JSON list of C-alpha atoms in Angstrom, two decimals:
[
{"chain": "A", "resi": 28, "resn": "ASP", "atom": "CA", "xyz": [-0.97, 14.25, 14.55]},
{"chain": "A", "resi": 29, "resn": "VAL", "atom": "CA", "xyz": [0.04, 10.22, 13.69]},
{"chain": "A", "resi": 30, "resn": "LYS", "atom": "CA", "xyz": [3.08, 8.90, 12.37]},
{"chain": "A", "resi": 31, "resn": "VAL", "atom": "CA", "xyz": [4.97, 6.49, 10.91]},
{"chain": "A", "resi": 32, "resn": "THR", "atom": "CA", "xyz": [8.62, 6.81, 10.78]},
{"chain": "A", "resi": 33, "resn": "GLN", "atom": "CA", "xyz": [11.53, 4.60, 8.74]},
{"chain": "A", "resi": 34, "resn": "SER", "atom": "CA", "xyz": [14.65, 5.41, 10.02]},
{"chain": "A", "resi": 35, "resn": "SER", "atom": "CA", "xyz": [16.57, 6.28, 6.33]},
{"chain": "A", "resi": 36, "resn": "ARG", "atom": "CA", "xyz": [15.15, 7.40, 3.55]},
{"chain": "A", "resi": 37, "resn": "TYR", "atom": "CA", "xyz": [17.76, 6.33, 1.37]},
{"chain": "A", "resi": 38, "resn": "LEU", "atom": "CA", "xyz": [20.53, 3.22, 1.73]},
{"chain": "A", "resi": 39, "resn": "VAL", "atom": "CA", "xyz": [23.07, 2.36, -0.67]},
{"chain": "A", "resi": 40, "resn": "LYS", "atom": "CA", "xyz": [24.34, -1.55, 0.67]},
{"chain": "A", "resi": 41, "resn": "ARG", "atom": "CA", "xyz": [26.78, -4.04, -0.94]},
{"chain": "A", "resi": 42, "resn": "THR", "atom": "CA", "xyz": [25.75, -7.58, -2.66]},
{"chain": "A", "resi": 43, "resn": "GLY", "atom": "CA", "xyz": [25.80, -10.10, 0.79]},
{"chain": "A", "resi": 44, "resn": "GLU", "atom": "CA", "xyz": [25.65, -7.09, 3.47]},
{"chain": "A", "resi": 45, "resn": "LYS", "atom": "CA", "xyz": [23.19, -8.23, 6.06]},
{"chain": "A", "resi": 46, "resn": "VAL", "atom": "CA", "xyz": [20.46, -5.10, 5.97]},
{"chain": "A", "resi": 47, "resn": "PHE", "atom": "CA", "xyz": [17.86, -3.99, 8.61]},
{"chain": "A", "resi": 48, "resn": "LEU", "atom": "CA", "xyz": [14.99, -1.33, 7.94]},
{"chain": "A", "resi": 49, "resn": "GLU", "atom": "CA", "xyz": [13.37, 0.46, 10.98]},
{"chain": "A", "resi": 50, "resn": "CYS", "atom": "CA", "xyz": [10.21, 1.22, 11.26]},
{"chain": "A", "resi": 51, "resn": "VAL", "atom": "CA", "xyz": [8.75, 2.81, 14.05]},
{"chain": "A", "resi": 52, "resn": "GLN", "atom": "CA", "xyz": [4.55, 4.23, 14.81]},
{"chain": "A", "resi": 53, "resn": "ASP", "atom": "CA", "xyz": [3.37, 5.84, 17.40]},
{"chain": "A", "resi": 54, "resn": "MET", "atom": "CA", "xyz": [-0.24, 5.35, 17.14]},
{"chain": "A", "resi": 55, "resn": "ASP", "atom": "CA", "xyz": [-0.25, 2.06, 19.20]},
{"chain": "A", "resi": 56, "resn": "HIS", "atom": "CA", "xyz": [-1.57, 0.08, 16.42]},
{"chain": "A", "resi": 57, "resn": "GLU", "atom": "CA", "xyz": [-1.66, -3.70, 16.62]},
{"chain": "A", "resi": 58, "resn": "ASN", "atom": "CA", "xyz": [-0.98, -4.28, 13.06]},
{"chain": "A", "resi": 59, "resn": "MET", "atom": "CA", "xyz": [2.23, -3.54, 11.39]},
{"chain": "A", "resi": 60, "resn": "PHE", "atom": "CA", "xyz": [3.33, -3.99, 7.93]},
{"chain": "A", "resi": 61, "resn": "TRP", "atom": "CA", "xyz": [6.39, -4.30, 5.19]},
{"chain": "A", "resi": 62, "resn": "TYR", "atom": "CA", "xyz": [5.91, -3.70, 1.32]},
{"chain": "A", "resi": 63, "resn": "ARG", "atom": "CA", "xyz": [8.00, -2.66, -1.85]},
{"chain": "A", "resi": 64, "resn": "GLN", "atom": "CA", "xyz": [6.84, -0.97, -4.08]},
{"chain": "A", "resi": 65, "resn": "ASP", "atom": "CA", "xyz": [8.91, -1.74, -7.68]},
{"chain": "A", "resi": 66, "resn": "PRO", "atom": "CA", "xyz": [7.35, 0.33, -11.37]},
{"chain": "A", "resi": 67, "resn": "GLY", "atom": "CA", "xyz": [4.31, -1.41, -13.17]},
{"chain": "A", "resi": 68, "resn": "LEU", "atom": "CA", "xyz": [3.82, -3.64, -9.94]},
{"chain": "A", "resi": 69, "resn": "GLY", "atom": "CA", "xyz": [3.05, -2.03, -7.12]},
{"chain": "A", "resi": 70, "resn": "LEU", "atom": "CA", "xyz": [3.21, -2.39, -3.73]},
{"chain": "A", "resi": 71, "resn": "ARG", "atom": "CA", "xyz": [3.82, -6.47, -2.68]},
{"chain": "A", "resi": 72, "resn": "LEU", "atom": "CA", "xyz": [2.96, -7.36, 0.85]},
{"chain": "A", "resi": 73, "resn": "ILE", "atom": "CA", "xyz": [6.84, -9.05, 2.37]},
{"chain": "A", "resi": 74, "resn": "TYR", "atom": "CA", "xyz": [5.62, -9.62, 6.01]},
{"chain": "A", "resi": 75, "resn": "PHE", "atom": "CA", "xyz": [3.21, -8.90, 8.52]},
{"chain": "A", "resi": 76, "resn": "SER", "atom": "CA", "xyz": [3.13, -9.10, 12.34]},
{"chain": "A", "resi": 77, "resn": "TYR", "atom": "CA", "xyz": [-0.41, -8.61, 14.19]},
{"chain": "A", "resi": 78, "resn": "ASP", "atom": "CA", "xyz": [1.29, -9.02, 17.43]},
{"chain": "A", "resi": 79, "resn": "VAL", "atom": "CA", "xyz": [4.75, -7.96, 19.15]},
{"chain": "A", "resi": 80, "resn": "LYS", "atom": "CA", "xyz": [6.58, -11.10, 18.72]},
{"chain": "A", "resi": 81, "resn": "MET", "atom": "CA", "xyz": [4.19, -12.46, 15.88]},
{"chain": "A", "resi": 82, "resn": "LYS", "atom": "CA", "xyz": [4.59, -12.10, 12.70]},
{"chain": "A", "resi": 83, "resn": "GLU", "atom": "CA", "xyz": [2.96, -14.11, 8.70]},
{"chain": "A", "resi": 84, "resn": "LYS", "atom": "CA", "xyz": [4.64, -14.21, 5.41]},
{"chain": "A", "resi": 85, "resn": "GLY", "atom": "CA", "xyz": [3.28, -12.52, 2.94]},
{"chain": "A", "resi": 86, "resn": "ASP", "atom": "CA", "xyz": [3.28, -12.37, -0.82]},
{"chain": "A", "resi": 87, "resn": "ILE", "atom": "CA", "xyz": [7.18, -12.20, -1.28]},
{"chain": "A", "resi": 88, "resn": "PRO", "atom": "CA", "xyz": [8.99, -12.93, 1.42]},
{"chain": "A", "resi": 89, "resn": "GLU", "atom": "CA", "xyz": [11.95, -14.84, 0.02]},
{"chain": "A", "resi": 90, "resn": "GLY", "atom": "CA", "xyz": [15.32, -13.39, 1.23]},
{"chain": "A", "resi": 91, "resn": "TYR", "atom": "CA", "xyz": [13.26, -11.35, 3.82]},
{"chain": "A", "resi": 92, "resn": "SER", "atom": "CA", "xyz": [12.76, -11.43, 7.73]},
{"chain": "A", "resi": 93, "resn": "VAL", "atom": "CA", "xyz": [10.97, -9.73, 10.21]},
{"chain": "A", "resi": 94, "resn": "SER", "atom": "CA", "xyz": [11.37, -8.83, 13.63]},
{"chain": "A", "resi": 95, "resn": "ARG", "atom": "CA", "xyz": [8.83, -7.68, 16.42]},
{"chain": "A", "resi": 96, "resn": "GLU", "atom": "CA", "xyz": [10.07, -7.10, 19.98]},
{"chain": "A", "resi": 97, "resn": "LYS", "atom": "CA", "xyz": [8.19, -4.18, 21.05]},
{"chain": "A", "resi": 98, "resn": "LYS", "atom": "CA", "xyz": [4.84, -2.56, 19.85]},
{"chain": "A", "resi": 99, "resn": "GLU", "atom": "CA", "xyz": [6.25, 0.61, 18.27]},
{"chain": "A", "resi": 100, "resn": "ARG", "atom": "CA", "xyz": [8.57, -1.80, 16.20]},
{"chain": "A", "resi": 101, "resn": "PHE", "atom": "CA", "xyz": [8.75, -3.47, 13.17]},
{"chain": "A", "resi": 102, "resn": "SER", "atom": "CA", "xyz": [12.19, -4.51, 11.54]},
{"chain": "A", "resi": 103, "resn": "LEU", "atom": "CA", "xyz": [12.74, -5.94, 8.04]},
{"chain": "A", "resi": 104, "resn": "ILE", "atom": "CA", "xyz": [15.83, -7.52, 7.56]},
{"chain": "A", "resi": 105, "resn": "LEU", "atom": "CA", "xyz": [18.04, -8.39, 4.92]},
{"chain": "A", "resi": 106, "resn": "GLU", "atom": "CA", "xyz": [19.92, -11.63, 5.40]},
{"chain": "A", "resi": 107, "resn": "SER", "atom": "CA", "xyz": [22.35, -11.43, 1.95]},
{"chain": "A", "resi": 108, "resn": "ALA", "atom": "CA", "xyz": [21.70, -8.69, 0.34]},
{"chain": "A", "resi": 109, "resn": "SER", "atom": "CA", "xyz": [20.81, -8.91, -3.96]},
{"chain": "A", "resi": 110, "resn": "THR", "atom": "CA", "xyz": [20.57, -6.62, -6.42]},
{"chain": "A", "resi": 111, "resn": "ASN", "atom": "CA", "xyz": [17.12, -8.25, -7.39]},
{"chain": "A", "resi": 112, "resn": "GLN", "atom": "CA", "xyz": [16.24, -6.42, -4.14]},
{"chain": "A", "resi": 113, "resn": "THR", "atom": "CA", "xyz": [17.02, -3.00, -4.88]},
{"chain": "A", "resi": 114, "resn": "SER", "atom": "CA", "xyz": [13.72, -1.18, -4.58]},
{"chain": "A", "resi": 115, "resn": "MET", "atom": "CA", "xyz": [11.37, 1.14, -2.31]},
{"chain": "A", "resi": 116, "resn": "TYR", "atom": "CA", "xyz": [10.28, -0.66, 1.07]},
{"chain": "A", "resi": 117, "resn": "LEU", "atom": "CA", "xyz": [7.23, 1.32, 2.41]},
{"chain": "A", "resi": 118, "resn": "CYS", "atom": "CA", "xyz": [5.93, 0.52, 6.34]},
{"chain": "A", "resi": 119, "resn": "ALA", "atom": "CA", "xyz": [2.55, 0.67, 7.28]},
{"chain": "A", "resi": 120, "resn": "SER", "atom": "CA", "xyz": [0.72, 0.58, 10.55]},
{"chain": "A", "resi": 121, "resn": "SER", "atom": "CA", "xyz": [-3.03, -0.02, 10.35]},
{"chain": "A", "resi": 122, "resn": "SER", "atom": "CA", "xyz": [-6.07, 0.87, 12.06]},
{"chain": "A", "resi": 123, "resn": "PRO", "atom": "CA", "xyz": [-10.14, 0.52, 12.09]},
{"chain": "A", "resi": 124, "resn": "THR", "atom": "CA", "xyz": [-11.45, 3.18, 9.80]},
{"chain": "A", "resi": 125, "resn": "GLY", "atom": "CA", "xyz": [-15.05, 2.54, 11.20]},
{"chain": "A", "resi": 126, "resn": "THR", "atom": "CA", "xyz": [-16.22, 1.72, 7.82]},
{"chain": "A", "resi": 127, "resn": "GLY", "atom": "CA", "xyz": [-15.49, -2.42, 8.47]},
{"chain": "A", "resi": 128, "resn": "GLY", "atom": "CA", "xyz": [-12.08, -2.04, 6.38]},
{"chain": "A", "resi": 129, "resn": "TRP", "atom": "CA", "xyz": [-9.10, -1.17, 7.57]},
{"chain": "A", "resi": 130, "resn": "GLY", "atom": "CA", "xyz": [-6.88, 2.25, 7.38]},
{"chain": "A", "resi": 131, "resn": "TYR", "atom": "CA", "xyz": [-3.18, 2.60, 6.56]},
{"chain": "A", "resi": 132, "resn": "THR", "atom": "CA", "xyz": [-1.01, 5.28, 7.70]},
{"chain": "A", "resi": 133, "resn": "PHE", "atom": "CA", "xyz": [2.42, 4.48, 5.86]},
{"chain": "A", "resi": 134, "resn": "GLY", "atom": "CA", "xyz": [5.80, 5.27, 6.55]},
{"chain": "A", "resi": 135, "resn": "SER", "atom": "CA", "xyz": [7.88, 7.91, 3.69]},
{"chain": "A", "resi": 136, "resn": "GLY", "atom": "CA", "xyz": [9.47, 5.10, 2.38]},
{"chain": "A", "resi": 137, "resn": "THR", "atom": "CA", "xyz": [13.42, 4.25, 2.23]},
{"chain": "A", "resi": 138, "resn": "ARG", "atom": "CA", "xyz": [14.85, 3.64, -1.28]},
{"chain": "A", "resi": 139, "resn": "LEU", "atom": "CA", "xyz": [17.30, 0.73, -0.77]},
{"chain": "A", "resi": 140, "resn": "THR", "atom": "CA", "xyz": [20.20, 0.23, -3.73]},
{"chain": "A", "resi": 141, "resn": "VAL", "atom": "CA", "xyz": [22.06, -2.97, -3.45]},
{"chain": "A", "resi": 142, "resn": "VAL", "atom": "CA", "xyz": [24.96, -2.54, -5.27]},
{"chain": "B", "resi": 23, "resn": "GLN", "atom": "CA", "xyz": [-0.56, -13.96, -9.32]},
{"chain": "B", "resi": 24, "resn": "GLN", "atom": "CA", "xyz": [-1.93, -10.33, -8.92]},
{"chain": "B", "resi": 25, "resn": "GLN", "atom": "CA", "xyz": [-5.44, -10.05, -7.58]},
{"chain": "B", "resi": 26, "resn": "VAL", "atom": "CA", "xyz": [-6.17, -7.02, -8.53]},
{"chain": "B", "resi": 27, "resn": "LYS", "atom": "CA", "xyz": [-5.56, -5.65, -11.57]},
{"chain": "B", "resi": 28, "resn": "GLN", "atom": "CA", "xyz": [-5.38, -2.01, -12.75]},
{"chain": "B", "resi": 29, "resn": "SER", "atom": "CA", "xyz": [-5.52, -0.33, -15.85]},
{"chain": "B", "resi": 30, "resn": "PRO", "atom": "CA", "xyz": [-4.40, 2.26, -17.08]},
{"chain": "B", "resi": 31, "resn": "GLN", "atom": "CA", "xyz": [-0.36, 2.31, -15.41]},
{"chain": "B", "resi": 32, "resn": "SER", "atom": "CA", "xyz": [-0.35, 6.20, -17.45]},
{"chain": "B", "resi": 33, "resn": "LEU", "atom": "CA", "xyz": [-3.07, 9.25, -17.76]},
{"chain": "B", "resi": 34, "resn": "ILE", "atom": "CA", "xyz": [-2.68, 11.93, -18.56]},
{"chain": "B", "resi": 35, "resn": "VAL", "atom": "CA", "xyz": [-5.45, 15.02, -18.52]},
{"chain": "B", "resi": 36, "resn": "GLN", "atom": "CA", "xyz": [-6.38, 18.15, -18.92]},
{"chain": "B", "resi": 37, "resn": "LYS", "atom": "CA", "xyz": [-7.60, 20.59, -16.00]},
{"chain": "B", "resi": 38, "resn": "GLY", "atom": "CA", "xyz": [-10.82, 20.12, -15.50]},
{"chain": "B", "resi": 39, "resn": "GLY", "atom": "CA", "xyz": [-11.36, 16.99, -17.06]},
{"chain": "B", "resi": 40, "resn": "ILE", "atom": "CA", "xyz": [-12.26, 13.78, -15.70]},
{"chain": "B", "resi": 41, "resn": "SER", "atom": "CA", "xyz": [-9.87, 10.98, -14.86]},
{"chain": "B", "resi": 42, "resn": "ILE", "atom": "CA", "xyz": [-11.26, 7.58, -14.83]},
{"chain": "B", "resi": 43, "resn": "ILE", "atom": "CA", "xyz": [-9.15, 4.91, -13.61]},
{"chain": "B", "resi": 44, "resn": "ASN", "atom": "CA", "xyz": [-10.34, 0.99, -13.70]},
{"chain": "B", "resi": 45, "resn": "CYS", "atom": "CA", "xyz": [-9.86, -1.71, -11.31]},
{"chain": "B", "resi": 46, "resn": "ALA", "atom": "CA", "xyz": [-10.26, -5.29, -11.10]},
{"chain": "B", "resi": 47, "resn": "TYR", "atom": "CA", "xyz": [-10.36, -8.34, -8.68]},
{"chain": "B", "resi": 48, "resn": "GLU", "atom": "CA", "xyz": [-10.64, -12.35, -8.53]},
{"chain": "B", "resi": 49, "resn": "ASN", "atom": "CA", "xyz": [-10.75, -12.88, -4.79]},
{"chain": "B", "resi": 50, "resn": "THR", "atom": "CA", "xyz": [-14.77, -13.25, -4.44]},
{"chain": "B", "resi": 51, "resn": "ALA", "atom": "CA", "xyz": [-14.08, -12.66, -0.38]},
{"chain": "B", "resi": 52, "resn": "PHE", "atom": "CA", "xyz": [-12.46, -9.33, -0.13]},
{"chain": "B", "resi": 53, "resn": "ASP", "atom": "CA", "xyz": [-15.38, -6.72, 1.22]},
{"chain": "B", "resi": 54, "resn": "TYR", "atom": "CA", "xyz": [-13.05, -3.65, 1.61]},
{"chain": "B", "resi": 55, "resn": "PHE", "atom": "CA", "xyz": [-11.53, -1.63, -1.17]},
{"chain": "B", "resi": 56, "resn": "PRO", "atom": "CA", "xyz": [-9.75, 1.27, -0.79]},
{"chain": "B", "resi": 57, "resn": "TRP", "atom": "CA", "xyz": [-8.04, 3.55, -2.75]},
{"chain": "B", "resi": 58, "resn": "TYR", "atom": "CA", "xyz": [-4.52, 5.41, -1.58]},
{"chain": "B", "resi": 59, "resn": "GLN", "atom": "CA", "xyz": [-3.28, 8.42, -3.74]},
{"chain": "B", "resi": 60, "resn": "GLN", "atom": "CA", "xyz": [0.52, 8.78, -3.35]},
{"chain": "B", "resi": 61, "resn": "PHE", "atom": "CA", "xyz": [2.67, 11.98, -3.78]},
{"chain": "B", "resi": 62, "resn": "PRO", "atom": "CA", "xyz": [6.41, 11.95, -5.26]},
{"chain": "B", "resi": 63, "resn": "GLY", "atom": "CA", "xyz": [8.44, 11.28, -1.54]},
{"chain": "B", "resi": 64, "resn": "LYS", "atom": "CA", "xyz": [5.56, 9.94, 0.68]},
{"chain": "B", "resi": 65, "resn": "GLY", "atom": "CA", "xyz": [4.13, 6.72, 1.34]},
{"chain": "B", "resi": 66, "resn": "PRO", "atom": "CA", "xyz": [0.38, 6.49, -0.32]},
{"chain": "B", "resi": 67, "resn": "ALA", "atom": "CA", "xyz": [-2.16, 8.04, 1.87]},
{"chain": "B", "resi": 68, "resn": "LEU", "atom": "CA", "xyz": [-6.75, 6.85, 2.19]},
{"chain": "B", "resi": 69, "resn": "LEU", "atom": "CA", "xyz": [-7.81, 8.81, -0.09]},
{"chain": "B", "resi": 70, "resn": "ILE", "atom": "CA", "xyz": [-11.69, 7.28, -0.12]},
{"chain": "B", "resi": 71, "resn": "ALA", "atom": "CA", "xyz": [-12.95, 3.74, 0.04]},
{"chain": "B", "resi": 72, "resn": "ILE", "atom": "CA", "xyz": [-16.72, 1.89, -0.30]},
{"chain": "B", "resi": 73, "resn": "ARG", "atom": "CA", "xyz": [-17.71, -1.68, 0.68]},
{"chain": "B", "resi": 74, "resn": "PRO", "atom": "CA", "xyz": [-19.76, -3.63, -1.56]},
{"chain": "B", "resi": 75, "resn": "ASP", "atom": "CA", "xyz": [-23.04, -2.99, -0.44]},
{"chain": "B", "resi": 76, "resn": "VAL", "atom": "CA", "xyz": [-23.08, 0.15, -1.94]},
{"chain": "B", "resi": 77, "resn": "SER", "atom": "CA", "xyz": [-22.70, 0.82, -6.16]},
{"chain": "B", "resi": 78, "resn": "GLU", "atom": "CA", "xyz": [-21.54, 4.83, -5.92]},
{"chain": "B", "resi": 79, "resn": "LYS", "atom": "CA", "xyz": [-19.25, 6.62, -3.23]},
{"chain": "B", "resi": 80, "resn": "LYS", "atom": "CA", "xyz": [-19.05, 10.46, -3.50]},
{"chain": "B", "resi": 81, "resn": "GLU", "atom": "CA", "xyz": [-16.37, 12.67, -1.28]},
{"chain": "B", "resi": 82, "resn": "GLY", "atom": "CA", "xyz": [-15.96, 16.14, -2.71]},
{"chain": "B", "resi": 83, "resn": "ARG", "atom": "CA", "xyz": [-14.73, 15.50, -6.02]},
{"chain": "B", "resi": 84, "resn": "PHE", "atom": "CA", "xyz": [-13.69, 11.90, -5.87]},
{"chain": "B", "resi": 85, "resn": "THR", "atom": "CA", "xyz": [-16.24, 8.96, -6.46]},
{"chain": "B", "resi": 86, "resn": "ILE", "atom": "CA", "xyz": [-15.80, 5.57, -6.43]},
{"chain": "B", "resi": 87, "resn": "SER", "atom": "CA", "xyz": [-17.92, 3.44, -8.83]},
{"chain": "B", "resi": 88, "resn": "PHE", "atom": "CA", "xyz": [-18.37, -0.72, -7.88]},
{"chain": "B", "resi": 89, "resn": "ASN", "atom": "CA", "xyz": [-19.91, -3.26, -9.61]},
{"chain": "B", "resi": 90, "resn": "LYS", "atom": "CA", "xyz": [-20.11, -6.17, -7.79]},
{"chain": "B", "resi": 91, "resn": "SER", "atom": "CA", "xyz": [-20.96, -8.90, -10.76]},
{"chain": "B", "resi": 92, "resn": "ALA", "atom": "CA", "xyz": [-17.96, -8.05, -12.73]},
{"chain": "B", "resi": 93, "resn": "LYS", "atom": "CA", "xyz": [-15.80, -7.37, -9.70]},
{"chain": "B", "resi": 94, "resn": "GLN", "atom": "CA", "xyz": [-14.24, -3.93, -10.59]},
{"chain": "B", "resi": 95, "resn": "PHE", "atom": "CA", "xyz": [-14.29, -0.64, -9.49]},
{"chain": "B", "resi": 96, "resn": "SER", "atom": "CA", "xyz": [-13.11, 2.67, -10.79]},
{"chain": "B", "resi": 97, "resn": "LEU", "atom": "CA", "xyz": [-12.16, 5.71, -9.23]},
{"chain": "B", "resi": 98, "resn": "HIS", "atom": "CA", "xyz": [-13.74, 9.12, -10.93]},
{"chain": "B", "resi": 99, "resn": "ILE", "atom": "CA", "xyz": [-12.08, 11.91, -10.37]},
{"chain": "B", "resi": 100, "resn": "MET", "atom": "CA", "xyz": [-14.44, 15.31, -11.29]},
{"chain": "B", "resi": 101, "resn": "ASP", "atom": "CA", "xyz": [-12.68, 18.51, -12.80]},
{"chain": "B", "resi": 102, "resn": "SER", "atom": "CA", "xyz": [-9.02, 17.49, -11.91]},
{"chain": "B", "resi": 103, "resn": "GLN", "atom": "CA", "xyz": [-6.74, 19.80, -10.76]},
{"chain": "B", "resi": 104, "resn": "PRO", "atom": "CA", "xyz": [-2.68, 19.82, -10.93]},
{"chain": "B", "resi": 105, "resn": "GLY", "atom": "CA", "xyz": [-2.50, 19.29, -7.64]},
{"chain": "B", "resi": 106, "resn": "ASP", "atom": "CA", "xyz": [-4.47, 15.99, -7.94]},
{"chain": "B", "resi": 107, "resn": "SER", "atom": "CA", "xyz": [-1.31, 14.78, -10.58]},
{"chain": "B", "resi": 108, "resn": "ALA", "atom": "CA", "xyz": [-0.29, 11.65, -8.10]},
{"chain": "B", "resi": 109, "resn": "THR", "atom": "CA", "xyz": [0.44, 7.77, -8.25]},
{"chain": "B", "resi": 110, "resn": "TYR", "atom": "CA", "xyz": [-3.46, 6.05, -7.64]},
{"chain": "B", "resi": 111, "resn": "PHE", "atom": "CA", "xyz": [-3.26, 2.38, -5.94]},
{"chain": "B", "resi": 112, "resn": "CYS", "atom": "CA", "xyz": [-6.40, 0.46, -5.87]},
{"chain": "B", "resi": 113, "resn": "ALA", "atom": "CA", "xyz": [-5.96, -2.07, -3.03]},
{"chain": "B", "resi": 114, "resn": "ALA", "atom": "CA", "xyz": [-8.55, -4.87, -1.69]},
{"chain": "B", "resi": 115, "resn": "SER", "atom": "CA", "xyz": [-9.13, -6.54, 1.31]},
{"chain": "B", "resi": 116, "resn": "MET", "atom": "CA", "xyz": [-10.82, -8.90, 3.71]},
{"chain": "B", "resi": 117, "resn": "ALA", "atom": "CA", "xyz": [-12.20, -7.27, 7.07]},
{"chain": "B", "resi": 118, "resn": "GLY", "atom": "CA", "xyz": [-12.56, -10.06, 9.59]},
{"chain": "B", "resi": 119, "resn": "GLY", "atom": "CA", "xyz": [-11.31, -13.07, 10.65]},
{"chain": "B", "resi": 120, "resn": "THR", "atom": "CA", "xyz": [-7.45, -14.21, 9.98]},
{"chain": "B", "resi": 121, "resn": "SER", "atom": "CA", "xyz": [-7.04, -11.45, 7.65]},
{"chain": "B", "resi": 122, "resn": "TYR", "atom": "CA", "xyz": [-5.89, -8.94, 10.02]},
{"chain": "B", "resi": 123, "resn": "GLY", "atom": "CA", "xyz": [-6.73, -6.31, 6.59]},
{"chain": "B", "resi": 124, "resn": "LYS", "atom": "CA", "xyz": [-3.97, -7.25, 4.82]},
{"chain": "B", "resi": 125, "resn": "LEU", "atom": "CA", "xyz": [-4.70, -5.42, 1.91]},
{"chain": "B", "resi": 126, "resn": "THR", "atom": "CA", "xyz": [-3.75, -6.25, -1.85]},
{"chain": "B", "resi": 127, "resn": "PHE", "atom": "CA", "xyz": [-2.77, -3.56, -4.10]},
{"chain": "B", "resi": 128, "resn": "GLY", "atom": "CA", "xyz": [-2.94, -2.79, -8.30]},
{"chain": "B", "resi": 129, "resn": "GLN", "atom": "CA", "xyz": [0.11, -1.66, -10.29]},
{"chain": "B", "resi": 130, "resn": "GLY", "atom": "CA", "xyz": [-0.94, 2.49, -9.48]},
{"chain": "B", "resi": 131, "resn": "THR", "atom": "CA", "xyz": [-1.90, 4.54, -11.96]},
{"chain": "B", "resi": 132, "resn": "ILE", "atom": "CA", "xyz": [0.52, 7.12, -12.17]},
{"chain": "B", "resi": 133, "resn": "LEU", "atom": "CA", "xyz": [-1.54, 10.66, -13.25]},
{"chain": "B", "resi": 134, "resn": "THR", "atom": "CA", "xyz": [-0.96, 13.61, -14.40]},
{"chain": "B", "resi": 135, "resn": "VAL", "atom": "CA", "xyz": [-2.73, 16.52, -15.03]},
{"chain": "B", "resi": 136, "resn": "HIS", "atom": "CA", "xyz": [-2.02, 19.29, -17.57]},
{"chain": "B", "resi": 137, "resn": "PRO", "atom": "CA", "xyz": [-3.06, 22.72, -16.56]}
]
């Protein structure tokens, strides 16, 4: 069964800490994504990567950075965590669906609380 | 800027009823429209998708209706069951070019089906 695995289900961090969220996929997908999910706002794209060491900003990149040193691993970094970054973070990888679009496989999410 | 607007935010339906969730988009370059289903504690999973060259797509009890001129699409769940209780997200993307299949999501609809 194909998988996207996020290293932590729950994290509690202090304001100002540097936070690493890790994501690993076993499907050999080129594209990987980080979204945050907030009630009433849906899923908003933070960053994505279309190849090793390649990355592009999404819609809300401020306060975040990413790293992709290996194809299967995509890390989200909060340089200095703030309370407004308390959220559910979802990692995904994608592959063509055969109907002209891309199908995403999501991890189960990391619920981050910044205190 | 929310490029995909979804309504309603929450929906309560009786078992056996029809659930209808609506989405509207702004970007006419979008050409792939999937729906994702998310159960508590899980990441979203692809449910059904449509391209704009057809007006309707049906898979079992789930149907997407698409109105290109109005830039709207909707999900219909026939004979709704308690097991359908979940959060539903519509999304849109551009299939080709440098989009890498980035999905823009709606705000989500929490569906509750009462037995």
